[in-house]
mmCIF file of C-alpha atoms and ligand atoms in Angstrom:
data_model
loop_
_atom_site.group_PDB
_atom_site.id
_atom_site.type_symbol
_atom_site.label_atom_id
_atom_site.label_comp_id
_atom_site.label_asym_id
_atom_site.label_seq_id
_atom_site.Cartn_x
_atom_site.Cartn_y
_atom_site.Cartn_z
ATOM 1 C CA UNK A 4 33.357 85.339 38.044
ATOM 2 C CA UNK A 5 32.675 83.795 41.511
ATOM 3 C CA UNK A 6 30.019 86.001 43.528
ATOM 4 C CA UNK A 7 32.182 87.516 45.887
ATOM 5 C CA UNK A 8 34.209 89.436 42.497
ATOM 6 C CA UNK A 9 30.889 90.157 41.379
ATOM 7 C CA UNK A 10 29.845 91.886 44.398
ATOM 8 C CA UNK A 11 33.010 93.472 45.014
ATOM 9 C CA UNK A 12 32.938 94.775 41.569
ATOM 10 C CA UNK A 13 28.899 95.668 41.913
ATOM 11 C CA UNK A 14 29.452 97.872 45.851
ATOM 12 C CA UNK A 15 32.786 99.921 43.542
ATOM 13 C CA UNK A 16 30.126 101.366 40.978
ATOM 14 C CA UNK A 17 27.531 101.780 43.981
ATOM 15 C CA UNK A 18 30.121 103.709 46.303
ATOM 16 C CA UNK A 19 30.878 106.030 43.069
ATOM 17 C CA UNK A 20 27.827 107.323 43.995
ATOM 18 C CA UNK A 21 27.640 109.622 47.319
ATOM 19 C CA UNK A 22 23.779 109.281 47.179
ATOM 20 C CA UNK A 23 24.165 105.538 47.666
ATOM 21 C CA UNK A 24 24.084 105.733 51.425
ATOM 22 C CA UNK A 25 21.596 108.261 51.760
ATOM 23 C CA UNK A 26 19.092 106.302 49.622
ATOM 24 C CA UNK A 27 19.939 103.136 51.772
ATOM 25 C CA UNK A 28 19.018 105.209 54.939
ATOM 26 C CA UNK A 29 16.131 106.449 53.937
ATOM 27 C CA UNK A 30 14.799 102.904 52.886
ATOM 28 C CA UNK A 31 16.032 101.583 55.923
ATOM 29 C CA UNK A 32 14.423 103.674 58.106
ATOM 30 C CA UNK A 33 11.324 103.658 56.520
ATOM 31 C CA UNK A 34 10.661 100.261 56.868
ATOM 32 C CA UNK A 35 9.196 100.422 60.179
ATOM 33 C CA UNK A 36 9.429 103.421 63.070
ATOM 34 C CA UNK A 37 11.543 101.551 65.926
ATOM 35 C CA UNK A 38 14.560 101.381 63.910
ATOM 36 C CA UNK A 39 13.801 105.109 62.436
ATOM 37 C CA UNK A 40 14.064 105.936 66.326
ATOM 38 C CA UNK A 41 17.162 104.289 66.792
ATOM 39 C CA UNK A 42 18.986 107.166 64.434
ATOM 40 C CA UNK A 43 16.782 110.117 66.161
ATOM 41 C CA UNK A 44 20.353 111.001 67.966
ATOM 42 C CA UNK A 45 22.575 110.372 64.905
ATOM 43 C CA UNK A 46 25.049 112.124 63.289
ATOM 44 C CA UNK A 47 24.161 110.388 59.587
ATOM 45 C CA UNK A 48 26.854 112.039 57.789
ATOM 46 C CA UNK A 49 29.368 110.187 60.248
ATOM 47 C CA UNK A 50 26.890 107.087 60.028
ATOM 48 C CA UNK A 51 27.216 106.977 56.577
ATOM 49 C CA UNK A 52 30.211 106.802 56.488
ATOM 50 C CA UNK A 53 30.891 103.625 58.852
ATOM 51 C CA UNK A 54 27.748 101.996 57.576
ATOM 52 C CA UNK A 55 30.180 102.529 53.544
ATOM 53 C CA UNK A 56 33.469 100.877 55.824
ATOM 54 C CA UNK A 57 30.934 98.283 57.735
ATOM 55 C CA UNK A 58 29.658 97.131 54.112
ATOM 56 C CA UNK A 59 33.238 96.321 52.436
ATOM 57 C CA UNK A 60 34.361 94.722 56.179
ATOM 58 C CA UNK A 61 31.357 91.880 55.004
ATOM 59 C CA UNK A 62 32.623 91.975 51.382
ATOM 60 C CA UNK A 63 35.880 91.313 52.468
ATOM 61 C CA UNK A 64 35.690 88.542 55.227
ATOM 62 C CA UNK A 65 32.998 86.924 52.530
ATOM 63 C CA UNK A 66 36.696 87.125 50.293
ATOM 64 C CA UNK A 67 38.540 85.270 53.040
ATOM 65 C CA UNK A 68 40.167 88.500 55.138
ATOM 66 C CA UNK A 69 39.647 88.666 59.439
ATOM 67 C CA UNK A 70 36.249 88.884 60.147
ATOM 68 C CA UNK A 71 37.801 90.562 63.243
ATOM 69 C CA UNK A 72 35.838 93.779 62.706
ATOM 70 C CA UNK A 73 32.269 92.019 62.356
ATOM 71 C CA UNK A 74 33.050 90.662 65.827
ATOM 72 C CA UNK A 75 33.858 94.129 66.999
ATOM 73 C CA UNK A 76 30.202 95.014 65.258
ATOM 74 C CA UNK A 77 28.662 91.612 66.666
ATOM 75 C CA UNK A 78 29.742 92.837 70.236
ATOM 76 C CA UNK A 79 28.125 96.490 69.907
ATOM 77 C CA UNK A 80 24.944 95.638 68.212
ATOM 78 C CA UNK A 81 24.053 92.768 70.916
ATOM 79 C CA UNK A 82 21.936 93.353 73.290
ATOM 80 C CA UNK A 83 24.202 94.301 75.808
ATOM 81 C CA UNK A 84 25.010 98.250 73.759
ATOM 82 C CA UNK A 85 23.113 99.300 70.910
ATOM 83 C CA UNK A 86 20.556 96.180 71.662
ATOM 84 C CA UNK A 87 19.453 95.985 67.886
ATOM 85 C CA UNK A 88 16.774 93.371 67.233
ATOM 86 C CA UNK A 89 18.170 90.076 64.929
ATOM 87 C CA UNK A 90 14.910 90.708 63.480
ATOM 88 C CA UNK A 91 15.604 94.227 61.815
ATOM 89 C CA UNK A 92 18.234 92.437 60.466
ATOM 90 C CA UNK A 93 15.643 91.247 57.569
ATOM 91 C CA UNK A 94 15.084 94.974 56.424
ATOM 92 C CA UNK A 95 18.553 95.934 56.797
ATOM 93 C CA UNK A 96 19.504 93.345 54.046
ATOM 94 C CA UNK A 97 15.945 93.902 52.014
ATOM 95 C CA UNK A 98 17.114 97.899 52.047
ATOM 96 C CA UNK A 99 20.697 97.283 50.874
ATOM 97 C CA UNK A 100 19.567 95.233 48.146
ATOM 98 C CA UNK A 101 16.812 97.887 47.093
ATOM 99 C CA UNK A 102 19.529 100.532 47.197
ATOM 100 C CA UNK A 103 22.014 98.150 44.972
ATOM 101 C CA UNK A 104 19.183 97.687 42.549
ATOM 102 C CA UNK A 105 18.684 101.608 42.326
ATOM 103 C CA UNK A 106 22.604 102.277 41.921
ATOM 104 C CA UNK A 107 23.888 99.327 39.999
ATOM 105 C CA UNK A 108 23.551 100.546 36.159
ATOM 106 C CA UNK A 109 24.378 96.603 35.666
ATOM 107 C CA UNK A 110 22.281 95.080 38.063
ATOM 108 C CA UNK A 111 20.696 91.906 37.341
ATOM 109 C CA UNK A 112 18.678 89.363 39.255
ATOM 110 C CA UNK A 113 21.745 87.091 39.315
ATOM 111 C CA UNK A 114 23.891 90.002 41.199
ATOM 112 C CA UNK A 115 21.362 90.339 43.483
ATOM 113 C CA UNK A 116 21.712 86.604 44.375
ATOM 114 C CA UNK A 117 25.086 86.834 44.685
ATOM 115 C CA UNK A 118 24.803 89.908 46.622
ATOM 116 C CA UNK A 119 22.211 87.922 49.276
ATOM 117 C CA UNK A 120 25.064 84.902 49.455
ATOM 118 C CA UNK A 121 28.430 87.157 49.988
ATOM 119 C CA UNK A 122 26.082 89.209 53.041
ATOM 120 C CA UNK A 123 24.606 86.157 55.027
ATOM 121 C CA UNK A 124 28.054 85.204 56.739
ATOM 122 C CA UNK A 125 27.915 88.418 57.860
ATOM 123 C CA UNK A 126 24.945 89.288 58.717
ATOM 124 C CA UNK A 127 24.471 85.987 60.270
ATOM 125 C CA UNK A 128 28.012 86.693 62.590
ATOM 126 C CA UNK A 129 26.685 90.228 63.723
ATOM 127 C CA UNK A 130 22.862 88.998 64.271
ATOM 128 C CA UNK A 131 24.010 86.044 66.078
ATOM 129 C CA UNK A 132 26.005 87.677 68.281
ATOM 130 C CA UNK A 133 22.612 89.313 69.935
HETATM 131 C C1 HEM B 3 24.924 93.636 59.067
HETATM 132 C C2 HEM B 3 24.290 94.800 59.192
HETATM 133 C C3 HEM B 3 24.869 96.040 59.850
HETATM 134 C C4 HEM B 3 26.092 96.614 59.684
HETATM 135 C C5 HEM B 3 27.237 96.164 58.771
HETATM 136 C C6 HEM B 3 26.123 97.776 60.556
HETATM 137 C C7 HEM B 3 27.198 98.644 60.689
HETATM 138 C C8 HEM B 3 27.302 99.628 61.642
HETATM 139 C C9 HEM B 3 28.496 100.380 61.923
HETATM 140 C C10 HEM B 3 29.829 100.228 61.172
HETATM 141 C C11 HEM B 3 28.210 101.222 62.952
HETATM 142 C C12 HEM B 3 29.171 102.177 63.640
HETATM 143 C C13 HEM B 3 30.137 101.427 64.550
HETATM 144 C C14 HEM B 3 29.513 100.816 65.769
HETATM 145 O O1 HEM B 3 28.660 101.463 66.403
HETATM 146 O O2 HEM B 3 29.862 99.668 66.083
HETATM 147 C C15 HEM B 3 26.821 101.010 63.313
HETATM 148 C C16 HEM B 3 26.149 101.686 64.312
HETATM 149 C C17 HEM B 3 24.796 101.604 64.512
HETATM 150 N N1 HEM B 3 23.934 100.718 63.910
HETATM 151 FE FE1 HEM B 3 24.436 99.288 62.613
HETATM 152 N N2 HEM B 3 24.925 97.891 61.211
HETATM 153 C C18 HEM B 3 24.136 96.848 60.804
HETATM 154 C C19 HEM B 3 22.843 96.599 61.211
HETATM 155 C C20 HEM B 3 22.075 97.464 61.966
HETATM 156 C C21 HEM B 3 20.664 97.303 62.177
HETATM 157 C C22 HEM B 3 19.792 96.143 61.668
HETATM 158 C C23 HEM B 3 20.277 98.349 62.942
HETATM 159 C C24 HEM B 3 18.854 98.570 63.383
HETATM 160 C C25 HEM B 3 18.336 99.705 63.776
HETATM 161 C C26 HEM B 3 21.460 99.160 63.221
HETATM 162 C C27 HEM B 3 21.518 100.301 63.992
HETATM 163 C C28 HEM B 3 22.672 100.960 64.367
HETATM 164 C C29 HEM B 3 22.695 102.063 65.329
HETATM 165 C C30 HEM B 3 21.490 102.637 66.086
HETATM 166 C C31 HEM B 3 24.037 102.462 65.415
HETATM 167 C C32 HEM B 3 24.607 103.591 66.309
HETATM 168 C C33 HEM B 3 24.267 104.934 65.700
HETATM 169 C C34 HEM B 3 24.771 106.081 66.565
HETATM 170 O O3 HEM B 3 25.982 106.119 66.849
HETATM 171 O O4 HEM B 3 23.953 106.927 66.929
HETATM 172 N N3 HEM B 3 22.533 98.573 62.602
HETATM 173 N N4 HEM B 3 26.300 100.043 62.510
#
């Protein structure tokens, strides 16, 4: 299977789950207290929700669909809206794959690789659109 199956396959049995995106949250905002801050206004129910649609949009451009959305994503993340750091970029990634890890019953370190290669065209499109 190439890694983009894999990972589809992987983020199905994660998204079973509807503790999934709280774990991610809470890792991800515990990794350091300016991007905790960013959420202070939040409505995580709702955010949990996009962040579960933003996820698969990464999946599927990695699969060859429009990476029209992650443009949309690229524009309000820069720093001219939601002015997110590319360096918190690093934890979101570390926190996804720590989440993956917890969720995945069939998790291995060869899905986490392919997990890091299907989300670096997309995290690299969003960050670099700063
Ligand atoms: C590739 C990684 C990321 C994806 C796929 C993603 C996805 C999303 C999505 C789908 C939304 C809602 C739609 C929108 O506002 O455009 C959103 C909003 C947001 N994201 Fe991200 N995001 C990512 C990285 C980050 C990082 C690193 C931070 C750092 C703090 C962050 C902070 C936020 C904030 C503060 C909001 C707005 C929350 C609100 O409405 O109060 N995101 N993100």
């Amino acid at each position: 299977m190439n890694p983009t199956d894999l990972v589809f396959q992987s983020y199905g049995r994660c998204c079973r789950k509807d503790d999934f995106f709280v774990d991610f949250y809470d890792f991800f905002m515990s990794s350091s207290e300016a991007i905790k801050n960013r959420f202070l206004n939040t409505d995580m129910t709702a955010q949990r929700h996009l962040l579960r649609n933003g996820v698969m949009q990464i999946i599927l451009a990695a699969r060859g669909m429009s990476d029209r959305k992650l443009r949309d994503l690229g524009e309000s993340h820069s720093r001219h809206k939601l002015d997110i750091k590319p360096e918190w970029y690093d934890f979101w990634e570390e926190a996804l794959l720590k989440t993956v890890r917890l969720h995945d019953p069939d998790f291995t370190p060869e899905l986490r690789q392919a997990w890091r290669e299907v989300l670096k065209p997309g995290i690299d499109l969003i960050r670099g659109a700063y």
